[in-house]
Structure formats: C-alpha cells, structure tokens
Tab-separated table of C-alpha atoms in Angstrom:
chain	number	residue	atom	x	y	z
A	1	ASN	CA	-69.315	-33.309	-57.435
A	2	ALA	CA	-68.842	-33.939	-53.287
A	3	GLY	CA	-72.475	-33.474	-52.602
A	4	VAL	CA	-72.877	-34.649	-48.739
A	5	THR	CA	-69.524	-36.194	-47.206
A	6	GLN	CA	-69.453	-38.139	-44.099
A	7	THR	CA	-66.702	-39.317	-42.084
A	8	PRO	CA	-66.068	-41.834	-40.975
A	9	LYS	CA	-67.433	-44.885	-42.850
A	10	PHE	CA	-67.162	-47.398	-40.205
A	11	GLN	CA	-66.433	-47.100	-36.412
A	12	VAL	CA	-66.221	-49.287	-33.493
A	13	LEU	CA	-66.437	-47.521	-29.837
A	14	LYS	CA	-66.489	-48.729	-26.574
A	15	THR	CA	-69.339	-48.264	-24.083
A	16	GLY	CA	-68.636	-44.721	-22.543
A	17	GLN	CA	-66.578	-43.449	-25.314
A	18	SER	CA	-67.275	-40.161	-27.009
A	19	MET	CA	-66.755	-39.418	-30.887
A	20	THR	CA	-68.145	-36.958	-33.355
A	21	LEU	CA	-69.412	-37.921	-36.469
A	22	GLN	CA	-68.565	-35.533	-39.218
A	23	CYS	CA	-70.899	-34.319	-42.160
A	24	ALA	CA	-69.906	-31.438	-44.741
A	25	GLN	CA	-72.184	-30.574	-47.666
A	26	ASP	CA	-71.014	-28.015	-50.495
A	27	MET	CA	-74.419	-27.230	-52.160
A	28	ASN	CA	-75.077	-24.295	-50.177
A	29	HIS	CA	-78.095	-26.077	-48.558
A	30	GLU	CA	-79.617	-24.258	-45.497
A	31	TYR	CA	-81.196	-27.505	-44.269
A	32	MET	CA	-79.193	-30.455	-42.663
A	33	SER	CA	-80.225	-33.539	-40.492
A	34	TRP	CA	-79.067	-36.566	-38.909
A	35	TYR	CA	-80.717	-39.828	-39.218
A	36	ARG	CA	-80.225	-43.366	-37.755
A	37	GLN	CA	-81.369	-46.327	-39.436
A	38	ASP	CA	-82.054	-49.536	-37.555
A	39	PRO	CA	-83.698	-52.623	-38.780
A	40	GLY	CA	-87.425	-52.662	-39.455
A	41	MET	CA	-87.482	-49.108	-38.059
A	42	GLY	CA	-86.744	-47.142	-41.142
A	43	LEU	CA	-84.871	-43.713	-40.816
A	44	ARG	CA	-85.506	-41.631	-37.650
A	45	LEU	CA	-84.508	-38.175	-37.259
A	46	ILE	CA	-82.067	-37.254	-34.404
A	47	HIS	CA	-81.323	-33.415	-35.088
A	48	TYR	CA	-81.885	-31.082	-37.485
A	49	SER	CA	-80.764	-27.530	-38.385
A	50	VAL	CA	-82.471	-24.643	-40.696
A	51	GLY	CA	-79.376	-22.809	-40.791
A	52	ALA	CA	-75.986	-21.729	-39.303
A	53	GLY	CA	-76.441	-21.268	-35.615
A	54	ILE	CA	-80.140	-22.868	-35.445
A	55	THR	CA	-80.466	-26.551	-34.441
A	56	ASP	CA	-83.433	-28.584	-33.110
A	57	GLN	CA	-84.144	-31.856	-31.936
A	58	GLY	CA	-85.720	-34.441	-34.015
A	59	GLU	CA	-87.716	-37.698	-32.726
A	60	VAL	CA	-84.711	-39.467	-31.108
A	61	PRO	CA	-82.192	-36.942	-29.753
A	62	ASN	CA	-81.100	-38.408	-26.517
A	63	GLY	CA	-77.296	-39.340	-26.103
A	64	TYR	CA	-76.739	-36.893	-29.350
A	65	ASN	CA	-75.402	-33.215	-29.724
A	66	VAL	CA	-75.153	-31.085	-32.685
A	67	SER	CA	-73.927	-27.487	-33.463
A	68	ARG	CA	-74.023	-25.549	-36.782
A	69	SER	CA	-71.316	-22.910	-36.905
A	70	THR	CA	-71.020	-22.993	-40.764
A	71	THR	CA	-73.513	-23.560	-43.522
A	72	GLU	CA	-71.259	-26.366	-44.724
A	73	ASP	CA	-70.628	-28.413	-41.496
A	74	PHE	CA	-73.052	-30.102	-39.342
A	75	PRO	CA	-71.334	-32.492	-36.775
A	76	LEU	CA	-72.982	-35.141	-34.597
A	77	ARG	CA	-71.506	-35.805	-31.271
A	78	LEU	CA	-72.020	-38.883	-29.034
A	79	LEU	CA	-71.632	-37.979	-25.489
A	80	SER	CA	-71.014	-41.310	-24.023
A	81	ALA	CA	-71.673	-44.162	-26.093
A	82	ALA	CA	-74.288	-46.871	-25.486
A	83	PRO	CA	-74.791	-50.275	-27.506
A	84	SER	CA	-78.245	-48.996	-27.846
A	85	GLN	CA	-76.564	-46.437	-30.195
A	86	THR	CA	-75.358	-49.212	-32.505
A	87	SER	CA	-76.820	-47.936	-35.908
A	88	VAL	CA	-76.149	-46.769	-39.338
A	89	TYR	CA	-75.967	-42.866	-39.372
A	90	PHE	CA	-77.217	-40.695	-42.240
A	91	CYS	CA	-76.202	-37.124	-42.626
A	92	ALA	CA	-78.683	-35.268	-45.135
A	93	SER	CA	-79.132	-31.812	-46.712
A	94	ARG	CA	-81.404	-30.071	-48.929
A	95	GLN	CA	-82.519	-26.732	-50.217
A	96	THR	CA	-84.957	-24.960	-47.537
A	97	GLN	CA	-88.333	-25.902	-48.440
A	98	LEU	CA	-90.515	-24.013	-50.798
A	99	GLN	CA	-94.296	-24.967	-50.895
A	100	GLY	CA	-95.027	-27.314	-53.872
A	101	THR	CA	-91.513	-27.659	-54.944
A	102	ASN	CA	-89.017	-30.764	-55.180
A	103	THR	CA	-86.488	-30.410	-52.250
A	104	GLU	CA	-85.294	-34.022	-52.256
A	105	ALA	CA	-82.808	-34.565	-49.486
A	106	PHE	CA	-79.240	-35.495	-50.466
A	107	PHE	CA	-77.600	-38.334	-48.258
A	108	GLY	CA	-74.236	-38.882	-46.909
A	109	GLN	CA	-72.818	-42.500	-47.704
A	110	GLY	CA	-73.643	-43.409	-44.007
A	111	THR	CA	-71.730	-44.270	-40.796
A	112	ARG	CA	-72.060	-47.710	-39.480
A	113	LEU	CA	-71.443	-47.462	-35.821
A	114	THR	CA	-71.022	-50.489	-33.361
A	115	VAL	CA	-70.586	-49.755	-29.734
A	116	VAL	CA	-69.549	-52.753	-28.020
B	1	ALA	CA	-98.483	-41.679	-34.796
B	2	GLN	CA	-96.897	-43.200	-37.444
B	3	LYS	CA	-96.801	-40.414	-40.499
B	4	ILE	CA	-95.970	-43.015	-43.077
B	5	THR	CA	-96.742	-46.712	-43.405
B	6	GLN	CA	-95.306	-49.154	-45.764
B	7	THR	CA	-97.242	-52.574	-45.146
B	8	GLN	CA	-95.050	-54.657	-47.082
B	9	PRO	CA	-91.448	-55.678	-45.565
B	10	GLY	CA	-90.732	-57.816	-48.332
B	11	MET	CA	-92.068	-58.216	-52.159
B	12	PHE	CA	-90.781	-60.428	-55.022
B	13	VAL	CA	-91.147	-59.680	-58.538
B	14	GLN	CA	-89.980	-61.552	-61.861
B	15	GLU	CA	-87.596	-59.562	-63.866
B	16	LYS	CA	-89.147	-57.655	-66.653
B	17	GLU	CA	-92.578	-57.676	-64.768
B	18	ALA	CA	-94.020	-54.652	-62.959
B	19	VAL	CA	-94.520	-54.084	-59.303
B	20	THR	CA	-96.333	-51.756	-56.984
B	21	LEU	CA	-94.752	-50.960	-53.703
B	22	ASP	CA	-97.225	-49.438	-51.139
B	23	CYS	CA	-97.082	-46.318	-48.956
B	24	THR	CA	-99.882	-44.534	-47.166
B	25	TYR	CA	-99.197	-41.337	-45.211
B	26	ASP	CA	-101.053	-39.087	-42.514
B	27	THR	CA	-101.422	-35.563	-42.356
B	28	SER	CA	-103.974	-33.174	-41.790
B	29	ASP	CA	-102.163	-30.498	-43.866
B	30	GLN	CA	-102.673	-29.449	-47.498
B	31	SER	CA	-99.414	-28.670	-48.302
B	32	TYR	CA	-96.782	-31.597	-48.427
B	33	GLY	CA	-94.403	-33.617	-50.508
B	34	LEU	CA	-94.097	-37.337	-50.997
B	35	PHE	CA	-90.774	-39.030	-52.021
B	36	TRP	CA	-89.462	-42.437	-52.856
B	37	TYR	CA	-86.072	-43.339	-52.098
B	38	LYS	CA	-83.760	-46.691	-53.181
B	39	GLN	CA	-81.265	-48.051	-50.655
B	40	PRO	CA	-79.364	-50.757	-52.496
B	41	SER	CA	-76.863	-53.197	-50.669
B	42	SER	CA	-74.360	-50.836	-50.757
B	43	GLY	CA	-76.218	-48.667	-48.680
B	44	GLU	CA	-76.636	-45.275	-49.981
B	45	MET	CA	-79.842	-43.408	-50.300
B	46	ILE	CA	-80.887	-42.808	-53.930
B	47	PHE	CA	-83.666	-40.329	-54.454
B	48	LEU	CA	-86.259	-41.761	-57.207
B	49	ILE	CA	-89.194	-39.523	-57.643
B	50	TYR	CA	-91.258	-36.603	-56.046
B	51	GLN	CA	-94.929	-35.609	-56.041
B	52	GLY	CA	-96.170	-32.745	-54.666
B	53	SER	CA	-99.542	-32.617	-52.794
B	54	TYR	CA	-100.746	-29.821	-55.392
B	55	ASP	CA	-99.514	-31.520	-58.394
B	56	GLU	CA	-102.864	-32.815	-60.341
B	57	GLN	CA	-100.805	-35.347	-62.417
B	58	ASN	CA	-98.901	-38.499	-61.234
B	59	ALA	CA	-95.176	-38.196	-61.288
B	60	THR	CA	-93.173	-40.141	-63.599
B	61	GLU	CA	-89.402	-40.829	-63.979
B	62	GLY	CA	-88.375	-43.383	-66.437
B	63	ARG	CA	-89.644	-46.694	-65.197
B	64	TYR	CA	-90.749	-45.160	-62.070
B	65	SER	CA	-94.224	-43.942	-61.637
B	66	LEU	CA	-96.006	-42.710	-58.409
B	67	ASN	CA	-99.380	-43.451	-58.224
B	68	PHE	CA	-100.760	-40.500	-56.121
B	69	GLN	CA	-104.577	-40.791	-54.548
B	70	LYS	CA	-104.923	-37.921	-52.519
B	71	ALA	CA	-108.342	-38.740	-51.175
B	72	ARG	CA	-107.016	-42.249	-49.803
B	73	LYS	CA	-103.790	-40.826	-48.628
B	74	SER	CA	-101.544	-43.250	-50.715
B	75	ALA	CA	-98.689	-42.581	-52.805
B	76	ASN	CA	-97.840	-46.080	-54.063
B	77	LEU	CA	-94.482	-46.659	-56.216
B	78	VAL	CA	-94.654	-48.469	-59.449
B	79	ILE	CA	-91.664	-49.953	-61.218
B	80	SER	CA	-92.244	-51.143	-64.668
B	81	ALA	CA	-90.104	-53.764	-66.495
B	82	SER	CA	-88.118	-54.656	-63.095
B	83	GLN	CA	-84.483	-55.293	-63.507
B	84	LEU	CA	-81.938	-57.435	-61.255
B	85	GLY	CA	-80.493	-53.770	-60.385
B	86	ASP	CA	-83.946	-52.824	-58.883
B	87	SER	CA	-83.121	-55.443	-56.025
B	88	ALA	CA	-82.931	-53.039	-52.879
B	89	MET	CA	-84.815	-51.562	-49.932
B	90	TYR	CA	-87.335	-48.676	-50.712
B	91	PHE	CA	-88.355	-46.053	-48.797
B	92	CYS	CA	-91.460	-43.566	-48.762
B	93	ALA	CA	-90.828	-40.417	-47.304
B	94	MET	CA	-93.264	-37.372	-46.674
B	95	ARG	CA	-92.314	-33.713	-46.154
B	96	ASP	CA	-94.816	-31.966	-44.246
B	97	ASP	CA	-94.727	-28.335	-45.270
B	98	LEU	CA	-96.471	-26.729	-42.288
B	99	ILE	CA	-94.597	-28.364	-39.672
B	100	THR	CA	-91.610	-26.618	-37.985
B	101	GLY	CA	-88.337	-27.657	-39.762
B	102	ASN	CA	-90.195	-29.403	-42.466
B	103	GLN	CA	-88.530	-32.446	-41.820
B	104	PHE	CA	-88.846	-35.747	-43.778
B	105	TYR	CA	-90.881	-38.480	-42.235
B	106	PHE	CA	-89.515	-42.118	-43.282
B	107	GLY	CA	-91.365	-45.261	-43.624
B	108	THR	CA	-89.883	-48.584	-42.630
B	109	GLY	CA	-89.274	-49.710	-46.088
B	110	THR	CA	-89.959	-52.549	-48.461
B	111	SER	CA	-87.318	-55.211	-49.347
B	112	LEU	CA	-87.880	-55.786	-53.158
B	113	THR	CA	-86.133	-58.945	-54.783
B	114	VAL	CA	-86.125	-59.210	-58.468
B	115	ILE	CA	-86.099	-62.674	-59.794
B	116	PRO	CA	-84.223	-63.641	-62.810
C-alpha cells in the first residue's frame, strides 16, 4: 500500500537554486494537488490537477511550476528558490469528486524544505 | 475571504475527558463536504471523519463525531474519552463542490494537548 509517495523528505537549498519535489500515487486518482504548510496558516493550495495534461493555480502559485504528464505523477518545481519558500510541502491525491460522497484526500509524508 | 475558521489555536484536555474542537465554514453553495484531519508531531496528515452537506445525521467514527449544524455553518469535532495519543494538530477542511477543481480549503488548525 504505497498510497502517495513524496521525495525527498528533507531538502536544504541555497537562494536561487531550482529543484523538483516528486509526488507519485498508485491509487489511480485523477485529482492531485500541492500544498504548503506554514505555522499559523494551515495548508494553502499551490497548484492542482484534475487529470493528466490539466493543471491550474491554487491560492499561492507564484514561484512554482507543475506538470501532469501521467495520472501517477505530479512534480512541483521551484524555479528560483527564495527564503520565503521555506515550508513543509504536501502532495495529496483523491478521487474525482462526486457530489455527496466522501472523497478524502490522501497525503504524502511531506517535504521539509529550507531555503538559506 | 476565509472559508474555514478555527478559532482555538491551542486546547488542553484531561485524559479520558471529552473535548470539542470548533470549526466554522463559509460557503453559499448547497453541496459541499467537511473533513477533519489529524497531524501528529511526526507530520503526516491522517483523515478522521467526513460529513456531507446533505447528510442528515452527524457523522461518527469510533471516538470521533462531527457536530454538524448547517444553519450555523459549523462542523465541530468531538473527541470522546481522550487519550494521550490524541495530542496533535487538528485541521478542519471543506470541499466546495461547485467551485472549479473542487479543492479543499483548510483552517489554520487547533493544537490539542492531552494531559495525563
């Protein structure tokens, strides 16, 4: 039962560096999303995807890119890391929503990113 | 506008007592889902309970119940017979069924500490 797998678990970047956070799910979920978690602010949506080839911006998309070439994978790219992007990042997936049904989001273990 | 409001940054409860964590939400739609997640110190997000907006009965899952008051737009989590392992951060979330992408909106969380 792999569920949602995120790598890496920890990362330290220097300002200006780029990197990709990996996310893969094996539940055949159409919907995938990336959140960042900051103290006192809960989880905020960065980008999401409702299926392969379809992505859209969430609440805080600036400085991040995503793509969805397969159902399974949804990588998050930091183009030029800034200290303000120091955060814990979560990838989540779920079934496409059916009204009135429980479509809980399954989360990865999180990536703790520090930008110095 | 804040979609989910959790007004209790921190709560304490005696072991074996019951505790209520507050959550209010904001939507003008009739179809939505409400969720509670637990985040222990290890960082993972654990799904606890779901309530659909059309469900007439309050959801229950073991020691967790959701006190759903639709007219007041509240979805409080009740934990009965608290255990030391319940010490964690708790997040309320809403899935708005009529918003494109049906993304989840999270509150800022409540930190629960169970005292022996």
